[in-house]
């Protein structure tokens, strides 16, 4: 009887240990997956920029200024952007990262990343950037159709892009055909 009690207690303890290990592995894989996705999105800013030409800026703008990435809305990146771009350049410019809430004006920036916001707030942002050389990037389904230039999404464990070609062309951006070839193109422009 004592032997069965110890055997049952040992079996129960082993089962609990296995469940704890499985839970930790699953949790850590999920966290790793989220971190990997965030890093891919952070790196994507530089990669996208390589295939896009911004509209010519007004003569009063300083050509030697920093390349500014502004995150508007929820900061999903934490400190990832600062760490990634502290020693890197985009378009031969030092990178500066700003974080703003949805109620703040994004000011001057090169890339405006809108994160976790309502469509009504997006419409206000689109009105603000109209006519400005700001590449608006999102990660929310439907935002490319609503007017964002680039939307990032995950499909089959890969980061993919939707490009609103017509909106970008109207805003004066030029897109390399190689980026268009690897993206889902919305509102294609026939030339």
PDB file of N, CA, C and O in Angstrom, residues 13 34 40 44 55 86-87 98 108 123-124 153 191:
ATOM      1  N   UNK A  13       3.748  13.739  -9.801  1.00  0.00           N
ATOM      2  CA  UNK A  13       4.788  14.773  -9.858  1.00  0.00           C
ATOM      3  C   UNK A  13       5.424  14.811 -11.246  1.00  0.00           C
ATOM      4  O   UNK A  13       5.669  15.885 -11.798  1.00  0.00           O
ATOM      5  N   UNK A  34       6.402  36.020 -31.899  1.00  0.00           N
ATOM      6  CA  UNK A  34       6.011  37.430 -31.900  1.00  0.00           C
ATOM      7  C   UNK A  34       7.244  38.317 -32.054  1.00  0.00           C
ATOM      8  O   UNK A  34       7.215  39.290 -32.799  1.00  0.00           O
ATOM      9  N   UNK A  40      11.069  41.274 -38.114  1.00  0.00           N
ATOM     10  CA  UNK A  40      10.887  41.291 -39.572  1.00  0.00           C
ATOM     11  C   UNK A  40      10.230  42.588 -40.011  1.00  0.00           C
ATOM     12  O   UNK A  40      10.617  43.178 -41.014  1.00  0.00           O
ATOM     13  N   UNK A  44      11.840  45.491 -42.296  1.00  0.00           N
ATOM     14  CA  UNK A  44      11.113  45.782 -43.538  1.00  0.00           C
ATOM     15  C   UNK A  44      11.138  47.271 -43.888  1.00  0.00           C
ATOM     16  O   UNK A  44      11.124  47.624 -45.064  1.00  0.00           O
ATOM     17  N   UNK A  55       8.837  61.470 -53.135  1.00  0.00           N
ATOM     18  CA  UNK A  55       8.638  62.660 -53.972  1.00  0.00           C
ATOM     19  C   UNK A  55       9.706  63.703 -53.644  1.00  0.00           C
ATOM     20  O   UNK A  55      10.243  63.731 -52.535  1.00  0.00           O
ATOM     21  N   UNK A  86      20.256  51.958 -34.625  1.00  0.00           N
ATOM     22  CA  UNK A  86      21.189  52.885 -33.964  1.00  0.00           C
ATOM     23  C   UNK A  86      22.470  53.077 -34.767  1.00  0.00           C
ATOM     24  O   UNK A  86      23.047  54.162 -34.739  1.00  0.00           O
ATOM     25  N   UNK A  87      22.904  52.071 -35.507  1.00  0.00           N
ATOM     26  CA  UNK A  87      24.125  52.192 -36.307  1.00  0.00           C
ATOM     27  C   UNK A  87      23.864  52.010 -37.800  1.00  0.00           C
ATOM     28  O   UNK A  87      24.809  51.860 -38.567  1.00  0.00           O
ATOM     29  N   UNK A  98      10.409  58.068 -33.613  1.00  0.00           N
ATOM     30  CA  UNK A  98       9.489  58.785 -32.725  1.00  0.00           C
ATOM     31  C   UNK A  98       8.264  57.916 -32.453  1.00  0.00           C
ATOM     32  O   UNK A  98       7.854  57.148 -33.322  1.00  0.00           O
ATOM     33  N   UNK A 108       6.943  66.111 -39.208  1.00  0.00           N
ATOM     34  CA  UNK A 108       7.774  65.701 -40.342  1.00  0.00           C
ATOM     35  C   UNK A 108       8.330  64.304 -40.078  1.00  0.00           C
ATOM     36  O   UNK A 108       8.931  64.042 -39.051  1.00  0.00           O
ATOM     37  N   UNK A 123      -8.431  57.781 -41.115  1.00  0.00           N
ATOM     38  CA  UNK A 123      -8.910  58.775 -42.087  1.00  0.00           C
ATOM     39  C   UNK A 123      -8.369  60.169 -41.741  1.00  0.00           C
ATOM     40  O   UNK A 123      -7.979  60.926 -42.626  1.00  0.00           O
ATOM     41  N   UNK A 124      -8.306  60.493 -40.445  1.00  0.00           N
ATOM     42  CA  UNK A 124      -7.742  61.784 -40.023  1.00  0.00           C
ATOM     43  C   UNK A 124      -6.257  61.859 -40.381  1.00  0.00           C
ATOM     44  O   UNK A 124      -5.776  62.887 -40.841  1.00  0.00           O
ATOM     45  N   UNK A 153       1.615  42.103 -43.610  1.00  0.00           N
ATOM     46  CA  UNK A 153       0.829  41.031 -42.992  1.00  0.00           C
ATOM     47  C   UNK A 153       1.612  39.731 -43.067  1.00  0.00           C
ATOM     48  O   UNK A 153       2.530  39.585 -43.871  1.00  0.00           O
ATOM     49  N   UNK A 191       0.284  51.357 -67.038  1.00  0.00           N
ATOM     50  CA  UNK A 191       1.071  52.386 -67.747  1.00  0.00           C
ATOM     51  C   UNK A 191       1.233  52.021 -69.192  1.00  0.00           C
ATOM     52  O   UNK A 191       1.218  50.958 -69.633  1.00  0.00           O
TER      53      UNK A 191
END
